mmCIF file of C-alpha atoms in Angstrom:
data_model
loop_
_atom_site.group_PDB
_atom_site.id
_atom_site.type_symbol
_atom_site.label_atom_id
_atom_site.label_comp_id
_atom_site.label_asym_id
_atom_site.label_seq_id
_atom_site.Cartn_x
_atom_site.Cartn_y
_atom_site.Cartn_z
ATOM 1 C CA UNK A 1008 79.319 110.265 18.477
ATOM 2 C CA UNK A 1009 83.016 111.220 18.351
ATOM 3 C CA UNK A 1010 85.418 110.745 21.495
ATOM 4 C CA UNK A 1011 87.452 113.202 23.536
ATOM 5 C CA UNK A 1012 89.048 113.195 26.675
ATOM 6 C CA UNK A 1013 90.017 116.198 28.205
ATOM 7 C CA UNK A 1014 93.333 115.892 30.352
ATOM 8 C CA UNK A 1015 94.546 117.650 33.701
ATOM 9 C CA UNK A 1016 98.162 117.431 32.843
ATOM 10 C CA UNK A 1017 98.965 117.505 36.395
ATOM 11 C CA UNK A 1018 102.087 119.728 37.753
ATOM 12 C CA UNK A 1019 104.304 119.443 34.211
ATOM 13 C CA UNK A 1020 106.541 116.857 35.568
ATOM 14 C CA UNK A 1021 105.106 113.127 34.177
ATOM 15 C CA UNK A 1022 104.858 112.121 37.502
ATOM 16 C CA UNK A 1023 102.035 114.176 38.378
ATOM 17 C CA UNK A 1024 100.358 112.497 35.520
ATOM 18 C CA UNK A 1025 97.263 109.907 36.477
ATOM 19 C CA UNK A 1026 97.363 106.273 34.843
ATOM 20 C CA UNK A 1027 93.987 106.390 33.801
ATOM 21 C CA UNK A 1028 95.681 110.387 31.961
ATOM 22 C CA UNK A 1029 98.716 108.231 30.980
ATOM 23 C CA UNK A 1030 96.578 105.250 29.051
ATOM 24 C CA UNK A 1031 93.699 108.682 26.795
ATOM 25 C CA UNK A 1032 97.038 110.075 25.699
ATOM 26 C CA UNK A 1033 98.255 107.181 24.698
ATOM 27 C CA UNK A 1034 95.235 105.989 22.457
ATOM 28 C CA UNK A 1035 94.954 109.192 21.319
ATOM 29 C CA UNK A 1036 94.699 109.833 17.462
ATOM 30 C CA UNK A 1037 95.342 113.664 18.382
ATOM 31 C CA UNK A 1038 96.660 115.547 21.039
ATOM 32 C CA UNK A 1039 94.917 119.074 21.241
ATOM 33 C CA UNK A 1040 96.694 121.655 23.573
ATOM 34 C CA UNK A 1041 99.512 124.377 24.553
ATOM 35 C CA UNK A 1042 103.175 123.959 23.408
ATOM 36 C CA UNK A 1043 104.475 123.735 26.702
ATOM 37 C CA UNK A 1044 102.201 121.187 27.697
ATOM 38 C CA UNK A 1045 102.706 118.858 24.205
ATOM 39 C CA UNK A 1046 106.485 119.098 24.655
ATOM 40 C CA UNK A 1047 105.972 117.386 27.675
ATOM 41 C CA UNK A 1048 104.211 114.606 26.593
ATOM 42 C CA UNK A 1049 105.825 111.113 28.149
ATOM 43 C CA UNK A 1050 106.663 108.501 25.823
ATOM 44 C CA UNK A 1051 104.148 106.539 23.732
ATOM 45 C CA UNK A 1052 101.613 109.545 23.207
ATOM 46 C CA UNK A 1053 102.132 109.133 19.369
ATOM 47 C CA UNK A 1054 99.018 110.691 18.364
ATOM 48 C CA UNK A 1055 99.095 113.347 16.479
ATOM 49 C CA UNK A 1056 99.788 116.468 18.233
ATOM 50 C CA UNK A 1057 98.481 119.983 17.659
ATOM 51 C CA UNK A 1058 99.248 123.116 19.512
ATOM 52 C CA UNK A 1059 95.909 125.739 20.252
ATOM 53 C CA UNK A 1060 95.225 127.725 23.354
ATOM 54 C CA UNK A 1061 91.874 129.519 22.758
ATOM 55 C CA UNK A 1062 88.429 127.270 22.991
ATOM 56 C CA UNK A 1063 87.043 127.875 19.526
ATOM 57 C CA UNK A 1064 90.892 126.650 17.809
ATOM 58 C CA UNK A 1065 90.744 123.176 20.450
ATOM 59 C CA UNK A 1066 86.990 123.176 19.257
ATOM 60 C CA UNK A 1067 87.961 123.744 15.609
ATOM 61 C CA UNK A 1068 91.407 120.663 15.861
ATOM 62 C CA UNK A 1069 88.735 118.296 16.921
ATOM 63 C CA UNK A 1070 88.798 116.632 13.590
ATOM 64 C CA UNK A 1071 90.327 113.109 14.673
ATOM 65 C CA UNK A 1072 88.957 111.073 17.319
ATOM 66 C CA UNK A 1073 89.592 109.705 19.873
ATOM 67 C CA UNK A 1074 91.155 112.325 20.730
ATOM 68 C CA UNK A 1075 92.808 114.187 23.800
ATOM 69 C CA UNK A 1076 92.742 117.649 24.868
ATOM 70 C CA UNK A 1077 95.546 118.628 27.720
ATOM 71 C CA UNK A 1078 94.686 121.143 30.297
ATOM 72 C CA UNK A 1079 97.690 122.277 32.833
ATOM 73 C CA UNK A 1080 97.323 121.642 36.583
ATOM 74 C CA UNK A 1081 93.899 120.120 37.147
ATOM 75 C CA UNK A 1082 90.891 120.616 35.158
ATOM 76 C CA UNK A 1083 88.232 122.429 36.862
ATOM 77 C CA UNK A 1084 91.207 124.705 39.109
ATOM 78 C CA UNK A 1085 90.853 127.538 37.017
ATOM 79 C CA UNK A 1086 91.493 125.844 33.720
ATOM 80 C CA UNK A 1087 90.290 126.732 30.142
ATOM 81 C CA UNK A 1088 88.043 123.304 30.464
ATOM 82 C CA UNK A 1089 85.494 125.792 31.805
ATOM 83 C CA UNK A 1090 84.925 127.030 28.562
ATOM 84 C CA UNK A 1091 85.971 124.389 26.297
ATOM 85 C CA UNK A 1092 83.204 121.959 27.453
ATOM 86 C CA UNK A 1093 79.974 124.089 25.873
ATOM 87 C CA UNK A 1094 81.280 124.140 22.647
ATOM 88 C CA UNK A 1095 81.813 119.777 22.679
ATOM 89 C CA UNK A 1096 77.684 118.980 23.159
ATOM 90 C CA UNK A 1097 78.179 116.923 20.298
ATOM 91 C CA UNK A 1098 81.310 114.351 21.799
ATOM 92 C CA UNK A 1099 81.506 112.149 24.460
ATOM 93 C CA UNK A 1100 83.604 114.083 26.487
ATOM 94 C CA UNK A 1101 85.496 112.506 29.806
ATOM 95 C CA UNK A 1102 87.427 114.661 31.836
ATOM 96 C CA UNK A 1103 90.415 113.369 34.173
ATOM 97 C CA UNK A 1104 91.057 115.595 36.481
ATOM 98 C CA UNK A 1105 94.887 116.073 37.356
ATOM 99 C CA UNK A 1106 97.076 117.420 40.776
ATOM 100 C CA UNK A 1107 96.724 120.988 41.277
ATOM 101 C CA UNK A 1108 99.408 122.860 42.044
ATOM 102 C CA UNK A 1109 97.600 123.785 45.774
ATOM 103 C CA UNK A 1110 97.683 119.771 46.265
ATOM 104 C CA UNK A 1111 101.088 119.978 45.258
ATOM 105 C CA UNK A 1112 102.195 122.381 47.433
ATOM 106 C CA UNK A 1113 100.054 121.712 50.325
ATOM 107 C CA UNK A 1114 101.806 118.065 50.724
ATOM 108 C CA UNK A 1115 105.344 119.373 50.358
ATOM 109 C CA UNK A 1116 104.428 122.151 53.433
ATOM 110 C CA UNK A 1117 102.164 119.534 55.421
ATOM 111 C CA UNK A 1118 99.370 121.284 55.462
ATOM 112 C CA UNK A 1119 95.675 120.321 54.921
ATOM 113 C CA UNK A 1120 94.029 123.041 51.753
ATOM 114 C CA UNK A 1121 90.570 122.016 52.701
ATOM 115 C CA UNK A 1122 90.091 125.506 54.464
ATOM 116 C CA UNK A 1123 92.663 127.447 52.052
ATOM 117 C CA UNK A 1124 91.412 130.136 50.252
ATOM 118 C CA UNK A 1125 92.270 130.014 46.832
ATOM 119 C CA UNK A 1126 92.876 133.243 44.634
ATOM 120 C CA UNK A 1127 94.250 133.583 40.832
ATOM 121 C CA UNK A 1128 96.265 135.903 40.911
ATOM 122 C CA UNK A 1129 96.444 136.549 37.041
ATOM 123 C CA UNK A 1130 94.775 139.878 36.552
ATOM 124 C CA UNK A 1131 95.747 143.036 37.237
ATOM 125 C CA UNK A 1132 92.855 143.550 40.093
ATOM 126 C CA UNK A 1133 94.276 140.650 42.154
ATOM 127 C CA UNK A 1134 93.877 143.083 45.984
ATOM 128 C CA UNK A 1135 96.540 140.292 48.330
ATOM 129 C CA UNK A 1136 95.544 142.521 51.042
ATOM 130 C CA UNK A 1137 92.058 141.537 51.036
ATOM 131 C CA UNK A 1138 91.744 138.610 50.414
ATOM 132 C CA UNK A 1139 94.921 137.687 53.064
ATOM 133 C CA UNK A 1140 92.233 139.765 55.716
ATOM 134 C CA UNK A 1141 89.253 137.451 55.331
ATOM 135 C CA UNK A 1142 91.987 135.947 57.776
ATOM 136 C CA UNK A 1143 92.163 131.970 57.131
ATOM 137 C CA UNK A 1144 95.467 130.555 54.855
ATOM 138 C CA UNK A 1145 95.704 132.500 50.964
ATOM 139 C CA UNK A 1146 96.950 130.326 48.562
ATOM 140 C CA UNK A 1147 98.310 133.045 45.747
ATOM 141 C CA UNK A 1148 97.936 131.028 42.061
ATOM 142 C CA UNK A 1149 100.208 133.563 39.951
ATOM 143 C CA UNK A 1150 102.342 133.190 36.308
ATOM 144 C CA UNK A 1151 100.242 136.079 35.118
ATOM 145 C CA UNK A 1152 100.784 139.914 35.332
ATOM 146 C CA UNK A 1153 101.274 139.664 38.989
ATOM 147 C CA UNK A 1154 104.187 138.239 40.449
ATOM 148 C CA UNK A 1155 104.528 136.734 43.920
ATOM 149 C CA UNK A 1156 106.820 139.450 44.447
ATOM 150 C CA UNK A 1157 103.908 142.030 43.965
ATOM 151 C CA UNK A 1158 101.859 139.977 46.289
ATOM 152 C CA UNK A 1159 104.653 139.997 48.827
ATOM 153 C CA UNK A 1160 104.865 143.878 48.716
ATOM 154 C CA UNK A 1161 101.654 144.818 48.071
ATOM 155 C CA UNK A 1162 101.405 143.431 51.956
ATOM 156 C CA UNK A 1163 104.623 144.794 53.233
ATOM 157 C CA UNK A 1164 102.800 148.537 52.196
ATOM 158 C CA UNK A 1165 99.370 147.632 53.562
ATOM 159 C CA UNK A 1166 101.671 146.660 56.980
ATOM 160 C CA UNK A 1167 102.051 143.251 57.384
ATOM 161 C CA UNK A 1168 105.265 143.021 56.261
ATOM 162 C CA UNK A 1169 106.078 140.454 59.431
ATOM 163 C CA UNK A 1170 103.204 137.689 57.952
ATOM 164 C CA UNK A 1171 105.271 134.423 56.918
ATOM 165 C CA UNK A 1172 104.680 133.267 52.801
ATOM 166 C CA UNK A 1173 105.614 130.024 51.037
ATOM 167 C CA UNK A 1174 107.084 130.635 47.219
ATOM 168 C CA UNK A 1175 107.194 127.720 45.345
ATOM 169 C CA UNK A 1176 108.906 128.048 42.373
ATOM 170 C CA UNK A 1177 108.938 125.422 39.285
ATOM 171 C CA UNK A 1178 106.949 122.780 42.373
ATOM 172 C CA UNK A 1179 107.317 118.989 40.390
ATOM 173 C CA UNK A 1180 110.364 119.955 38.017
ATOM 174 C CA UNK A 1181 113.723 119.085 38.400
ATOM 175 C CA UNK A 1182 114.861 122.285 39.585
ATOM 176 C CA UNK A 1183 112.214 123.074 42.107
ATOM 177 C CA UNK A 1184 112.186 125.838 45.427
ATOM 178 C CA UNK A 1185 110.246 126.690 48.332
ATOM 179 C CA UNK A 1186 111.370 129.616 49.645
ATOM 180 C CA UNK A 1187 109.700 130.510 52.673
ATOM 181 C CA UNK A 1188 109.655 133.802 54.156
ATOM 182 C CA UNK A 1189 108.225 137.555 56.038
ATOM 183 C CA UNK A 1190 106.310 139.258 53.628
ATOM 184 C CA UNK A 1191 108.484 142.159 53.558
ATOM 185 C CA UNK A 1192 111.349 140.011 53.195
ATOM 186 C CA UNK A 1193 110.037 138.089 49.959
ATOM 187 C CA UNK A 1194 109.452 141.584 48.330
ATOM 188 C CA UNK A 1195 113.135 142.534 48.030
ATOM 189 C CA UNK A 1196 113.566 139.260 46.172
ATOM 190 C CA UNK A 1197 112.680 137.634 41.947
ATOM 191 C CA UNK A 1198 110.758 134.533 41.421
ATOM 192 C CA UNK A 1199 110.582 132.317 38.560
ATOM 193 C CA UNK A 1200 106.930 133.098 36.778
ATOM 194 C CA UNK A 1201 105.721 129.502 37.634
ATOM 195 C CA UNK A 1202 105.449 130.036 40.988
ATOM 196 C CA UNK A 1203 102.614 129.431 43.459
ATOM 197 C CA UNK A 1204 102.378 131.931 46.923
ATOM 198 C CA UNK A 1205 100.289 130.189 50.394
ATOM 199 C CA UNK A 1206 100.545 133.364 53.628
ATOM 200 C CA UNK A 1207 100.064 131.652 56.650
ATOM 201 C CA UNK A 1208 97.116 133.206 58.111
ATOM 202 C CA UNK A 1209 96.438 136.435 60.106
ATOM 203 C CA UNK A 1210 94.390 136.623 62.933
ATOM 204 C CA UNK A 1211 91.738 139.000 62.993
ATOM 205 C CA UNK A 1212 92.353 141.751 65.241
ATOM 206 C CA UNK A 1213 88.464 143.032 65.706
ATOM 207 C CA UNK A 1214 85.755 140.556 64.154
ATOM 208 C CA UNK A 1215 83.129 142.454 62.110
ATOM 209 C CA UNK A 1216 80.623 143.622 63.965
ATOM 210 C CA UNK A 1217 77.403 145.723 63.125
ATOM 211 C CA UNK A 1218 75.560 148.665 64.459
ATOM 212 C CA UNK A 1219 78.577 150.295 65.291
ATOM 213 C CA UNK A 1220 81.610 149.352 66.994
ATOM 214 C CA UNK A 1221 81.620 150.642 71.207
ATOM 215 C CA UNK A 1222 83.627 153.838 71.181
ATOM 216 C CA UNK A 1223 85.363 152.537 74.347
ATOM 217 C CA UNK A 1224 86.905 150.493 72.096
ATOM 218 C CA UNK A 1225 88.820 153.586 70.001
ATOM 219 C CA UNK A 1226 91.832 155.081 71.240
ATOM 220 C CA UNK A 1227 91.131 158.746 71.422
ATOM 221 C CA UNK A 1228 92.741 161.423 72.960
ATOM 222 C CA UNK A 1229 92.075 164.772 72.853
ATOM 223 C CA UNK A 1230 90.861 163.773 69.075
ATOM 224 C CA UNK A 1231 86.547 164.729 68.249
ATOM 225 C CA UNK A 1232 85.105 161.365 67.658
ATOM 226 C CA UNK A 1233 82.244 160.366 65.259
ATOM 227 C CA UNK A 1234 79.597 158.453 67.985
ATOM 228 C CA UNK A 1235 78.027 155.188 67.738
ATOM 229 C CA UNK A 1236 74.752 155.481 66.938
ATOM 230 C CA UNK A 1237 76.248 157.495 64.270
ATOM 231 C CA UNK A 1238 78.522 155.917 62.557
ATOM 232 C CA UNK A 1239 76.247 152.912 61.898
ATOM 233 C CA UNK A 1240 73.933 155.687 60.807
ATOM 234 C CA UNK A 1241 77.176 156.849 58.158
ATOM 235 C CA UNK A 1242 77.833 153.452 57.237
ATOM 236 C CA UNK A 1243 73.575 152.574 55.899
ATOM 237 C CA UNK A 1244 73.776 155.834 54.464
ATOM 238 C CA UNK A 1245 76.798 155.543 52.603
ATOM 239 C CA UNK A 1246 75.503 151.806 51.154
ATOM 240 C CA UNK A 1247 79.139 150.529 50.357
ATOM 241 C CA UNK A 1248 79.594 147.344 48.283
ATOM 242 C CA UNK A 1249 82.316 145.240 48.687
ATOM 243 C CA UNK A 1250 85.435 146.149 46.782
ATOM 244 C CA UNK A 1251 84.533 149.652 46.893
ATOM 245 C CA UNK A 1252 87.040 152.811 47.373
ATOM 246 C CA UNK A 1253 85.721 154.753 50.045
ATOM 247 C CA UNK A 1254 87.246 158.450 51.330
ATOM 248 C CA UNK A 1255 86.797 159.477 54.982
ATOM 249 C CA UNK A 1256 87.047 163.480 55.012
ATOM 250 C CA UNK A 1257 88.736 165.559 57.939
ATOM 251 C CA UNK A 1258 88.632 161.249 60.015
ATOM 252 C CA UNK A 1259 89.851 162.801 63.161
ATOM 253 C CA UNK A 1260 90.305 160.013 65.093
ATOM 254 C CA UNK A 1261 89.843 157.479 62.119
ATOM 255 C CA UNK A 1262 86.285 156.107 63.714
ATOM 256 C CA UNK A 1263 84.065 156.096 61.014
ATOM 257 C CA UNK A 1264 86.873 154.493 58.573
ATOM 258 C CA UNK A 1265 87.244 151.786 61.201
ATOM 259 C CA UNK A 1266 84.061 151.167 60.538
ATOM 260 C CA UNK A 1267 84.362 151.175 57.273
ATOM 261 C CA UNK A 1268 86.981 149.455 56.855
ATOM 262 C CA UNK A 1269 85.480 146.479 59.021
ATOM 263 C CA UNK A 1270 82.259 146.591 56.113
ATOM 264 C CA UNK A 1271 84.231 143.853 53.945
ATOM 265 C CA UNK A 1272 88.212 142.986 53.601
ATOM 266 C CA UNK A 1273 88.559 144.748 50.043
ATOM 267 C CA UNK A 1274 86.432 148.063 50.794
ATOM 268 C CA UNK A 1275 89.525 150.504 50.862
ATOM 269 C CA UNK A 1276 89.221 152.912 52.715
ATOM 270 C CA UNK A 1277 91.229 156.560 53.163
ATOM 271 C CA UNK A 1278 91.822 158.067 55.836
ATOM 272 C CA UNK A 1279 92.408 161.963 54.915
ATOM 273 C CA UNK A 1280 93.411 164.027 57.709
ATOM 274 C CA UNK A 1281 95.186 167.151 58.782
ATOM 275 C CA UNK A 1282 95.843 167.034 62.321
ATOM 276 C CA UNK A 1283 99.168 165.338 63.407
ATOM 277 C CA UNK A 1284 97.594 164.099 66.576
ATOM 278 C CA UNK A 1285 94.614 162.669 65.288
ATOM 279 C CA UNK A 1286 97.273 160.948 62.330
ATOM 280 C CA UNK A 1287 98.681 158.853 65.016
ATOM 281 C CA UNK A 1288 95.503 158.537 67.015
ATOM 282 C CA UNK A 1289 94.291 157.130 63.190
ATOM 283 C CA UNK A 1290 97.774 154.718 63.339
ATOM 284 C CA UNK A 1291 97.409 153.624 66.028
ATOM 285 C CA UNK A 1292 93.833 152.654 65.841
ATOM 286 C CA UNK A 1293 94.553 150.521 62.598
ATOM 287 C CA UNK A 1294 96.703 149.370 64.160
ATOM 288 C CA UNK A 1295 94.337 148.094 66.895
ATOM 289 C CA UNK A 1296 92.265 146.507 64.392
ATOM 290 C CA UNK A 1297 93.652 145.058 62.279
ATOM 291 C CA UNK A 1298 92.340 146.428 59.224
ATOM 292 C CA UNK A 1299 94.948 146.802 56.331
ATOM 293 C CA UNK A 1300 92.456 147.606 54.325
ATOM 294 C CA UNK A 1301 92.753 151.404 55.419
ATOM 295 C CA UNK A 1302 95.582 154.322 54.288
ATOM 296 C CA UNK A 1303 95.556 157.045 56.071
ATOM 297 C CA UNK A 1304 97.053 160.207 54.278
ATOM 298 C CA UNK A 1305 97.513 163.252 56.149
ATOM 299 C CA UNK A 1306 97.324 166.446 54.706
ATOM 300 C CA UNK A 1307 94.025 168.990 53.600
ATOM 301 C CA UNK A 1308 91.091 168.672 51.584
ATOM 302 C CA UNK A 1309 91.304 168.853 48.433
ATOM 303 C CA UNK A 1310 94.888 169.152 48.206
ATOM 304 C CA UNK A 1311 95.562 165.992 50.028
ATOM 305 C CA UNK A 1312 92.542 163.563 47.398
ATOM 306 C CA UNK A 1313 93.812 165.146 44.139
ATOM 307 C CA UNK A 1314 96.013 161.965 43.412
ATOM 308 C CA UNK A 1315 93.175 159.076 45.469
ATOM 309 C CA UNK A 1316 91.884 156.938 43.192
ATOM 310 C CA UNK A 1317 88.128 157.656 42.244
ATOM 311 C CA UNK A 1318 86.188 156.789 45.337
ATOM 312 C CA UNK A 1319 82.426 155.846 44.824
ATOM 313 C CA UNK A 1320 81.234 157.106 48.400
ATOM 314 C CA UNK A 1321 83.011 159.003 50.261
ATOM 315 C CA UNK A 1322 81.811 160.671 54.376
ATOM 316 C CA UNK A 1323 83.169 164.347 54.877
ATOM 317 C CA UNK A 1324 83.187 164.825 59.022
ATOM 318 C CA UNK A 1325 85.210 168.011 58.292
ATOM 319 C CA UNK A 1326 86.498 169.629 55.183
ATOM 320 C CA UNK A 1327 88.907 172.326 56.581
ATOM 321 C CA UNK A 1328 87.004 175.455 55.159
ATOM 322 C CA UNK A 1329 86.043 173.369 51.779
ATOM 323 C CA UNK A 1330 83.239 171.261 51.780
ATOM 324 C CA UNK A 1331 82.500 172.453 47.739
ATOM 325 C CA UNK A 1332 86.020 172.422 45.867
ATOM 326 C CA UNK A 1333 86.188 168.764 47.429
ATOM 327 C CA UNK A 1334 81.991 168.046 46.428
ATOM 328 C CA UNK A 1335 83.446 168.602 43.373
ATOM 329 C CA UNK A 1336 86.036 167.399 42.927
ATOM 330 C CA UNK A 1337 84.487 163.854 44.129
ATOM 331 C CA UNK A 1338 82.169 164.842 41.281
ATOM 332 C CA UNK A 1339 84.539 165.311 39.263
ATOM 333 C CA UNK A 1340 86.522 161.885 39.651
ATOM 334 C CA UNK A 1341 83.244 159.833 40.166
ATOM 335 C CA UNK A 1342 79.872 161.780 38.214
ATOM 336 C CA UNK A 1343 77.961 158.963 40.312
ATOM 337 C CA UNK A 1344 79.406 158.913 43.828
ATOM 338 C CA UNK A 1345 77.600 158.776 47.010
ATOM 339 C CA UNK A 1346 78.320 161.021 50.039
ATOM 340 C CA UNK A 1347 77.078 161.537 53.048
ATOM 341 C CA UNK A 1348 77.790 165.151 55.770
ATOM 342 C CA UNK A 1349 78.162 165.294 59.214
ATOM 343 C CA UNK A 1350 77.320 168.562 60.646
ATOM 344 C CA UNK A 1351 76.680 170.222 64.186
ATOM 345 C CA UNK A 1352 76.522 173.784 63.273
ATOM 346 C CA UNK A 1353 73.532 175.193 61.862
ATOM 347 C CA UNK A 1354 75.879 176.970 59.462
ATOM 348 C CA UNK A 1355 77.659 174.241 58.498
ATOM 349 C CA UNK A 1356 74.112 172.574 57.860
ATOM 350 C CA UNK A 1357 73.171 175.197 55.664
ATOM 351 C CA UNK A 1358 75.759 175.051 54.014
ATOM 352 C CA UNK A 1359 76.047 171.193 53.004
ATOM 353 C CA UNK A 1360 71.855 171.866 52.222
ATOM 354 C CA UNK A 1361 72.805 174.229 49.674
ATOM 355 C CA UNK A 1362 75.091 172.743 47.965
ATOM 356 C CA UNK A 1363 74.009 168.864 47.859
ATOM 357 C CA UNK A 1364 70.429 170.313 47.383
ATOM 358 C CA UNK A 1365 71.504 171.430 43.513
ATOM 359 C CA UNK A 1366 70.767 169.822 40.511
ATOM 360 C CA UNK A 1367 74.016 167.984 40.293
ATOM 361 C CA UNK A 1368 72.993 165.641 42.495
ATOM 362 C CA UNK A 1369 70.258 163.243 43.405
ATOM 363 C CA UNK A 1370 68.028 161.700 46.667
ATOM 364 C CA UNK A 1371 69.029 164.348 48.989
ATOM 365 C CA UNK A 1372 68.383 163.884 52.792
ATOM 366 C CA UNK A 1373 69.014 165.147 55.329
ATOM 367 C CA UNK A 1374 68.679 163.347 59.338
ATOM 368 C CA UNK A 1375 68.981 164.308 62.375
ATOM 369 C CA UNK A 1376 70.097 162.362 65.506
ATOM 370 C CA UNK A 1377 70.081 162.814 69.038
ATOM 371 C CA UNK A 1378 70.540 160.388 70.861
ATOM 372 C CA UNK A 1379 71.157 159.810 74.487
ATOM 373 C CA UNK A 1380 72.162 157.698 77.078
ATOM 374 C CA UNK A 1381 72.169 156.606 80.594
ATOM 375 C CA UNK A 1382 74.057 157.430 83.259
ATOM 376 C CA UNK A 1383 74.234 155.822 87.273
ATOM 377 C CA UNK A 1384 72.980 157.942 89.561
ATOM 378 C CA UNK A 1385 72.989 156.390 93.220
ATOM 379 C CA UNK A 1386 70.038 153.542 92.495
ATOM 380 C CA UNK A 1387 68.392 155.089 89.325
ATOM 381 C CA UNK A 1388 69.952 154.904 85.352
ATOM 382 C CA UNK A 1389 69.693 159.277 84.433
ATOM 383 C CA UNK A 1390 69.061 159.805 80.413
ATOM 384 C CA UNK A 1391 71.941 162.477 79.123
ATOM 385 C CA UNK A 1392 71.467 163.592 75.959
ATOM 386 C CA UNK A 1393 74.673 164.305 73.351
ATOM 387 C CA UNK A 1394 74.701 166.779 70.826
ATOM 388 C CA UNK A 1395 72.640 166.481 67.982
ATOM 389 C CA UNK A 1396 73.882 166.220 64.813
ATOM 390 C CA UNK A 1397 72.450 166.173 60.876
ATOM 391 C CA UNK A 1398 73.171 164.158 58.506
ATOM 392 C CA UNK A 1399 73.287 165.452 54.841
ATOM 393 C CA UNK A 1400 73.474 162.610 52.156
ATOM 394 C CA UNK A 1401 72.945 162.796 48.479
ATOM 395 C CA UNK A 1402 74.410 160.948 45.370
ATOM 396 C CA UNK A 1403 75.369 161.866 42.736
ATOM 397 C CA UNK A 1404 73.535 162.185 39.299
ATOM 398 C CA UNK A 1405 75.884 161.113 36.739
#
């Protein structure tokens, strides 16, 4: 059976290559890998060098044995090894791991890394804020589309500009540099494409709760607020999933927005509100609860919604008389959008039922919530009824 050794080359500097990997390279008849890695091979590796990156090309080049396939970093850390191994079923394969960027940077910073959140930032959809909001130290492996500066800028725009970052550039090379600063400071700097970012932990300002946040935790002033029991029902009806975009139209104090943003740090919540006092309260509650995955959008529906990312789900607590136009915009952007409309007046209920009950929507449902809460009266506890509210929910047919 043909012998193949997959070698993790470590950081690129030969000093980070393991002894076992060096022996395998020196005895190989053919060495296959990216040109950058082939150019950095240590002395004594005399086998034929073949440049290849894609797994199928690498497998096709395995014609001389024993052979070595070289991978950057570690073979088990965002490595091409994962896709290559299934193509080598007819070979006797040995995998020799290498030193990873996260190991190296952790050692340089004098920090353990066993509890660190590890993220590859090579894709356009890297949501740095969502990862950081998990409350752990976070390591981002860059080198693709998303740069160290992009990560710092994402955090700054979200309101996490004071978070401390460590950016390691060209780690293990003679011109290695580690820069430490706040996200806001580093968002103004450019970094080498061979960089990694270590973000210090952002403590969670508020734990994720199920069943609704107590009303007295919110700053509310004179702005009406959706009560705890209703918020819990809204979250259930919208069925929000990780990574989804949610609109809260007519957000008031932002209580529903906070509730939805706390479901998961990757949920992107947009709180739309036209009242200036309410907007101030939303901003204050956002800071209090640490929900930096929530963005405040001052303005009136539907105009304020036109340029927002397409909603997967939306709560309409107040549409300023533009319920029909707002629902149509939601459907135009996403024909399968999930919506929930709240109503305390019979006229609003009738309008919502008329709009959501037509053939553009499915899974139409009306719920009425009546809550009574206890109050102390001497040695007794008496129940006091709250205003009943209707929740009208549906999903676009698509």
